[in-house]
Short mmCIF file of C-alpha atoms in Angstrom, two decimals:
data_model
loop_
_atom_site.label_atom_id
_atom_site.label_comp_id
_atom_site.label_asym_id
_atom_site.label_seq_id
_atom_site.Cartn_x
_atom_site.Cartn_y
_atom_site.Cartn_z
CA MET J 128 -11.01 -5.70 1.00
CA ASP J 129 -9.31 -8.02 3.86
CA PRO J 130 -11.98 -9.21 6.69
CA HIS J 131 -8.96 -7.79 9.18
CA ASP J 132 -9.01 -4.37 7.73
CA SER J 133 -10.17 -1.50 9.61
CA PRO J 134 -12.57 1.09 8.03
CA GLU J 135 -9.63 3.34 7.05
CA GLU J 136 -7.42 0.22 6.20
CA ALA J 137 -9.90 -0.64 4.07
CA ALA J 138 -10.31 2.38 2.08
CA PHE J 139 -6.43 2.47 2.11
CA ARG J 140 -6.46 -0.84 0.23
CA ALA J 141 -8.64 0.07 -2.64
CA GLU J 142 -7.22 3.00 -3.18
CA ALA J 143 -4.01 1.38 -3.87
CA ARG J 144 -5.79 -1.71 -5.70
CA ALA J 145 -7.18 1.22 -7.74
CA PHE J 146 -3.73 3.07 -8.53
CA LEU J 147 -2.27 -0.32 -9.23
CA ALA J 148 -5.03 -1.75 -11.87
CA ALA J 149 -4.81 1.87 -13.96
CA HIS J 150 -0.81 1.27 -14.07
CA ALA J 151 -0.34 -2.37 -14.02
CA GLN J 152 -1.44 -5.36 -15.33
CA PRO J 153 -2.42 -7.89 -13.15
CA LEU J 154 -0.47 -11.08 -12.38
CA PRO J 155 -2.12 -14.40 -13.18
CA PRO J 156 -3.41 -16.85 -10.38
CA THR J 157 -0.64 -19.12 -10.58
CA ALA J 158 2.22 -16.87 -11.66
CA LEU J 159 4.92 -16.11 -9.29
CA ALA J 160 6.45 -12.41 -9.18
CA MET J 161 10.28 -13.26 -10.94
CA SER J 162 13.20 -11.65 -8.25
CA ALA J 163 15.90 -9.87 -9.65
CA ILE J 164 17.92 -11.35 -7.06
CA VAL J 165 17.57 -14.65 -7.68
CA ALA J 166 16.48 -14.34 -11.62
CA GLU J 167 19.05 -16.17 -14.11
CA TRP J 168 19.50 -13.32 -16.38
CA SER J 169 21.54 -12.48 -19.30
CA ALA J 170 23.56 -8.97 -18.74
CA ASP J 171 21.03 -7.61 -21.52
CA GLU J 172 18.19 -9.15 -19.77
CA GLU J 173 19.76 -7.15 -16.53
CA ALA J 174 20.19 -3.64 -18.10
CA GLN J 175 16.35 -4.24 -19.19
CA ARG J 176 14.75 -4.86 -15.94
CA LEU J 177 16.69 -2.23 -13.99
CA ALA J 178 15.33 0.17 -16.70
CA GLU J 179 11.68 -1.54 -16.00
CA ALA J 180 12.13 -1.03 -12.19
CA LYS J 181 13.40 2.12 -12.37
CA ALA J 182 10.41 3.25 -14.48
CA TRP J 183 8.08 1.97 -12.30
CA GLN J 184 9.55 3.49 -8.87
CA ARG J 185 9.08 6.97 -10.56
CA THR J 186 5.49 6.05 -11.36
CA LYS J 187 4.76 5.49 -7.87
CA PHE J 188 7.16 8.37 -6.95
CA ASP J 189 5.00 11.07 -9.02
CA ALA J 190 1.66 9.39 -7.88
CA GLY J 191 2.52 9.38 -4.56
CA TRP J 192 2.93 5.85 -3.78
CA ALA J 193 6.42 5.38 -3.60
CA GLY J 194 7.74 5.17 0.39
CA ILE J 195 4.36 4.32 1.76
CA ALA J 196 5.91 4.70 5.73
CA TRP J 197 8.50 7.54 4.84
CA PRO J 198 8.10 11.08 5.73
CA ARG J 199 6.48 13.06 3.56
CA VAL J 200 9.18 15.52 3.80
CA TYR J 201 11.89 12.79 2.20
CA GLY J 202 9.63 12.23 -0.72
CA GLY J 203 7.01 9.44 0.99
CA ARG J 204 3.34 9.45 1.35
CA GLY J 205 3.71 9.62 5.34
CA GLY J 206 1.24 6.51 6.04
CA SER J 207 1.72 3.95 8.46
CA VAL J 208 3.79 0.49 8.72
CA VAL J 209 -0.08 -1.38 7.93
CA GLU J 210 -0.38 0.70 5.22
CA GLU J 211 3.42 -0.03 3.94
CA LEU J 212 2.72 -3.64 3.97
CA ILE J 213 -1.10 -3.47 2.90
CA PHE J 214 0.26 -2.04 -0.41
CA LYS J 215 3.34 -4.63 -0.64
CA MET J 216 0.01 -7.58 -0.39
CA GLU J 217 -1.51 -5.65 -3.40
CA GLU J 218 1.50 -4.71 -5.28
CA SER J 219 2.24 -8.92 -5.03
CA GLU J 220 -0.58 -9.11 -7.26
CA PHE J 221 0.58 -6.78 -10.21
CA ASP J 222 3.03 -8.11 -12.50
CA VAL J 223 5.07 -5.04 -11.96
CA PRO J 224 9.19 -5.11 -11.77
CA HIS J 225 10.73 -3.89 -7.83
CA ASP J 226 13.00 -6.38 -7.01
CA ALA J 227 16.52 -4.75 -8.94
CA LEU J 228 15.95 -1.59 -6.41
CA VAL J 229 15.05 -3.39 -3.06
CA VAL J 230 18.62 -3.48 -1.36
CA GLY J 231 18.08 0.58 -1.92
CA LEU J 232 14.70 1.49 -0.62
CA GLY J 233 13.93 -1.84 1.58
CA TRP J 234 17.06 -2.17 2.92
CA CYS J 235 19.74 0.45 2.94
CA GLY J 236 17.30 3.50 2.62
CA PRO J 237 15.67 2.72 5.77
CA ALA J 238 18.98 2.46 7.61
CA VAL J 239 20.09 5.70 6.55
CA MET J 240 16.54 7.12 7.64
CA GLN J 241 17.04 5.50 10.63
CA HIS J 242 20.86 6.27 11.80
CA GLY J 243 21.97 8.93 9.20
CA THR J 244 22.11 12.61 9.73
CA ASP J 245 19.66 15.26 8.50
CA ALA J 246 21.92 16.52 5.37
CA GLN J 247 21.94 12.87 4.86
CA ARG J 248 18.58 12.06 4.52
CA ASP J 249 17.86 14.98 2.58
CA ARG J 250 20.93 14.14 0.13
CA PHE J 251 20.04 10.76 -0.27
CA LEU J 252 16.49 9.66 0.37
CA GLY J 253 15.13 11.68 -2.33
CA PRO J 254 17.01 10.21 -5.36
CA LEU J 255 16.96 6.39 -3.86
CA LEU J 256 12.90 6.65 -3.29
CA SER J 257 12.20 8.34 -7.11
CA GLY J 258 14.61 5.06 -8.29
CA ASP J 259 17.08 8.01 -9.93
CA GLU J 260 20.23 5.71 -8.12
CA VAL J 261 20.20 2.45 -7.24
CA TRP J 262 21.85 0.86 -4.35
CA CYS J 263 24.10 -2.22 -3.06
CA GLN J 264 25.09 -3.43 0.24
CA LEU J 265 28.69 -3.91 1.21
CA PHE J 266 29.04 -6.52 4.24
CA SER J 267 29.69 -9.59 3.49
CA GLU J 268 33.76 -10.91 2.61
CA PRO J 269 35.07 -14.10 1.27
CA GLY J 270 36.27 -14.86 5.29
CA ALA J 271 32.69 -13.05 6.80
CA GLY J 272 29.90 -14.51 5.64
CA SER J 273 27.85 -15.86 8.83
CA ASP J 274 29.86 -14.12 10.65
CA LEU J 275 29.34 -10.95 9.78
CA ALA J 276 31.09 -9.25 12.57
CA GLY J 277 34.82 -10.80 11.29
CA LEU J 278 35.15 -8.57 8.74
CA GLN J 279 38.28 -7.40 7.60
CA THR J 280 37.47 -4.13 5.06
CA LYS J 281 39.93 -1.64 6.96
CA ALA J 282 38.87 1.70 7.67
CA LEU J 283 41.85 4.23 8.58
CA ARG J 284 40.97 8.22 9.46
CA ASP J 285 42.85 10.32 7.20
CA GLY J 286 41.98 14.19 8.22
CA ASP J 287 37.90 14.76 7.24
CA GLU J 288 38.35 11.76 4.85
CA TRP J 289 38.50 7.90 5.63
CA VAL J 290 40.30 5.63 3.52
CA LEU J 291 38.88 2.23 2.75
CA SER J 292 40.65 -0.75 1.64
CA GLY J 293 39.10 -4.43 1.46
CA GLN J 294 37.23 -6.97 -0.32
CA LYS J 295 33.40 -7.63 -0.40
CA VAL J 296 31.35 -10.46 -2.01
CA TRP J 297 28.25 -11.80 -3.12
CA THR J 298 26.95 -7.65 -3.56
CA THR J 299 23.99 -7.71 -5.58
CA PHE J 300 24.03 -5.10 -8.58
CA ALA J 301 27.31 -4.05 -7.46
CA HIS J 302 28.12 -2.76 -11.21
CA HIS J 303 24.58 -1.22 -11.60
CA ALA J 304 24.79 0.68 -7.68
CA ASP J 305 25.46 4.06 -8.29
CA TRP J 306 26.27 4.27 -3.61
CA GLY J 307 27.05 1.16 -1.23
CA LEU J 308 26.44 1.19 2.27
CA CYS J 309 29.67 -0.46 3.16
CA ILE J 310 30.81 -1.40 6.88
CA ALA J 311 34.32 -1.40 7.24
CA ARG J 312 36.89 -2.11 10.73
CA HIS J 313 37.87 1.25 11.89
CA ASP J 314 39.62 -0.29 15.13
CA PRO J 315 41.26 -4.19 14.59
CA SER J 316 41.61 -3.35 19.20
CA ALA J 317 38.19 -3.65 19.52
CA PRO J 318 35.94 -6.94 20.58
CA LYS J 319 34.72 -7.78 16.83
CA HIS J 320 31.58 -6.17 16.81
CA ARG J 321 32.48 -2.82 18.36
CA GLY J 322 35.13 -1.89 15.97
CA LEU J 323 32.80 -1.13 13.14
CA THR J 324 31.86 1.75 11.44
CA ALA J 325 29.56 2.34 8.43
CA PHE J 326 29.93 4.48 5.35
CA MET J 327 28.22 5.32 2.66
CA VAL J 328 30.86 4.78 -0.52
CA ASP J 329 30.29 7.06 -4.14
CA MET J 330 30.63 3.25 -6.12
CA ARG J 331 32.09 5.43 -9.15
CA ALA J 332 34.90 6.26 -6.50
CA GLY J 333 38.68 6.02 -7.44
CA GLY J 334 39.63 2.29 -6.14
CA VAL J 335 36.24 1.08 -6.25
CA GLU J 336 36.39 -2.12 -9.09
CA ALA J 337 33.11 -4.38 -8.87
CA ARG J 338 33.67 -7.53 -10.28
CA PRO J 339 30.51 -9.86 -11.62
CA LEU J 340 30.54 -13.17 -10.44
CA ARG J 341 30.16 -15.51 -13.12
CA GLN J 342 27.62 -18.57 -12.26
CA MET J 343 27.45 -21.88 -13.62
CA THR J 344 23.90 -20.67 -15.11
CA ASP J 345 26.05 -17.75 -16.94
CA SER J 346 24.27 -15.09 -14.96
CA SER J 347 26.07 -12.49 -13.22
CA ASN J 348 24.17 -10.64 -10.88
CA PHE J 349 26.22 -10.79 -7.92
CA ASN J 350 29.64 -9.09 -7.71
CA GLU J 351 33.07 -9.11 -5.58
CA VAL J 352 33.85 -5.33 -5.00
CA PHE J 353 37.68 -4.23 -4.58
CA LEU J 354 38.09 -1.17 -2.15
CA ASN J 355 41.35 0.35 -3.02
CA ASP J 356 42.03 2.78 -0.62
CA VAL J 357 39.28 4.30 -1.49
CA ARG J 358 38.56 7.88 -0.03
CA VAL J 359 35.36 8.55 1.48
CA PRO J 360 34.55 11.55 2.99
CA ASP J 361 33.61 11.54 6.88
CA HIS J 362 30.46 13.51 5.90
CA THR J 363 29.24 10.27 4.37
CA ARG J 364 30.14 7.79 7.67
CA VAL J 365 26.55 6.94 8.97
CA GLY J 366 25.93 7.11 12.64
CA GLN J 367 28.42 7.56 15.12
CA VAL J 368 32.47 5.78 14.29
CA GLY J 369 31.45 2.38 16.23
CA ASP J 370 28.28 2.14 15.92
CA GLY J 371 28.43 -0.18 12.51
CA TRP J 372 27.16 -3.49 14.08
CA ARG J 373 24.45 -1.15 15.04
CA VAL J 374 24.01 -0.25 11.34
CA VAL J 375 23.92 -3.80 10.22
CA ILE J 376 21.12 -5.28 12.74
CA SER J 377 18.58 -2.26 11.65
CA THR J 378 19.67 -3.09 7.82
CA PHE J 379 19.00 -6.75 8.60
CA MET J 380 15.38 -5.98 10.53
CA TRP J 381 14.44 -3.83 7.42
CA GLU J 382 15.53 -6.54 4.71
CA ARG J 383 13.24 -9.07 6.76
CA PHE J 384 10.16 -6.43 7.14
CA ASN J 385 10.75 -5.78 3.56
CA ALA J 386 10.51 -9.37 2.10
CA VAL J 387 6.64 -9.98 4.21
CA GLY J 388 5.05 -8.52 1.11
CA GLY J 389 7.03 -10.16 -1.27
CA SER J 390 6.59 -13.69 0.50
CA LEU J 391 2.71 -13.57 0.36
CA ARG J 392 1.89 -14.89 -2.83
CA VAL J 393 4.70 -17.81 -2.52
CA ILE J 394 2.95 -18.56 0.41
CA ASP J 395 -0.32 -18.23 -1.16
CA ALA J 396 0.86 -20.29 -3.74
CA LEU J 397 2.00 -23.36 -1.79
CA ALA J 398 -0.68 -23.44 0.35
#
């Protein structure tokens, strides 16, 4: 029990810990949970860890412990943000895989929930939360890393579709992803923060090519992704045309929020 918990929060924490203890092994006191984003895995290890993460996510989903603060209508628990943090704190004490899915569950999913349509939420959030579909984030580009608003990937309107052309880089698990949240420039004449629009891209669509980046450690969980005249239906656009920067900011906000729970064990270890 945390001394700062309210009685309701203490009860929730106890229930969460009981679920975790029944389904997972605790980490040794000095161990740190490895991260799929930074771990140096071989291709076989990468596939194995992703399968393990999907299986653990399905276990939580089936038991009602996935998406603590997500609405019940999308498969979540319908709890509070504080309960979400409590669960992350407790989960960080157990030897469970999860980071292989963090881009979708922690970053892209909440952004779609915030900016997407009802139809998009109905279609995408359930499979994401259950671990059935893997997501990646198509933001960074070779010429637009720290200055993301300077990205050059083009989005040209063609009736009920958009045609995306450009290159993304440092895309975690793009070679395993089913969907990618992509930011592209629809209006090159507008100020750079205003000429952007967000799309959900089927990573198996024609014209999408993910090339793993071989690092000096021989791992390759980052990718460069080429979008070669990829046709994207307008109904997979996230937010209004020109709202891309708002989607970017929301995604980064959720990234930082979801980094909190997993960081606590690291902070404790360094203290």
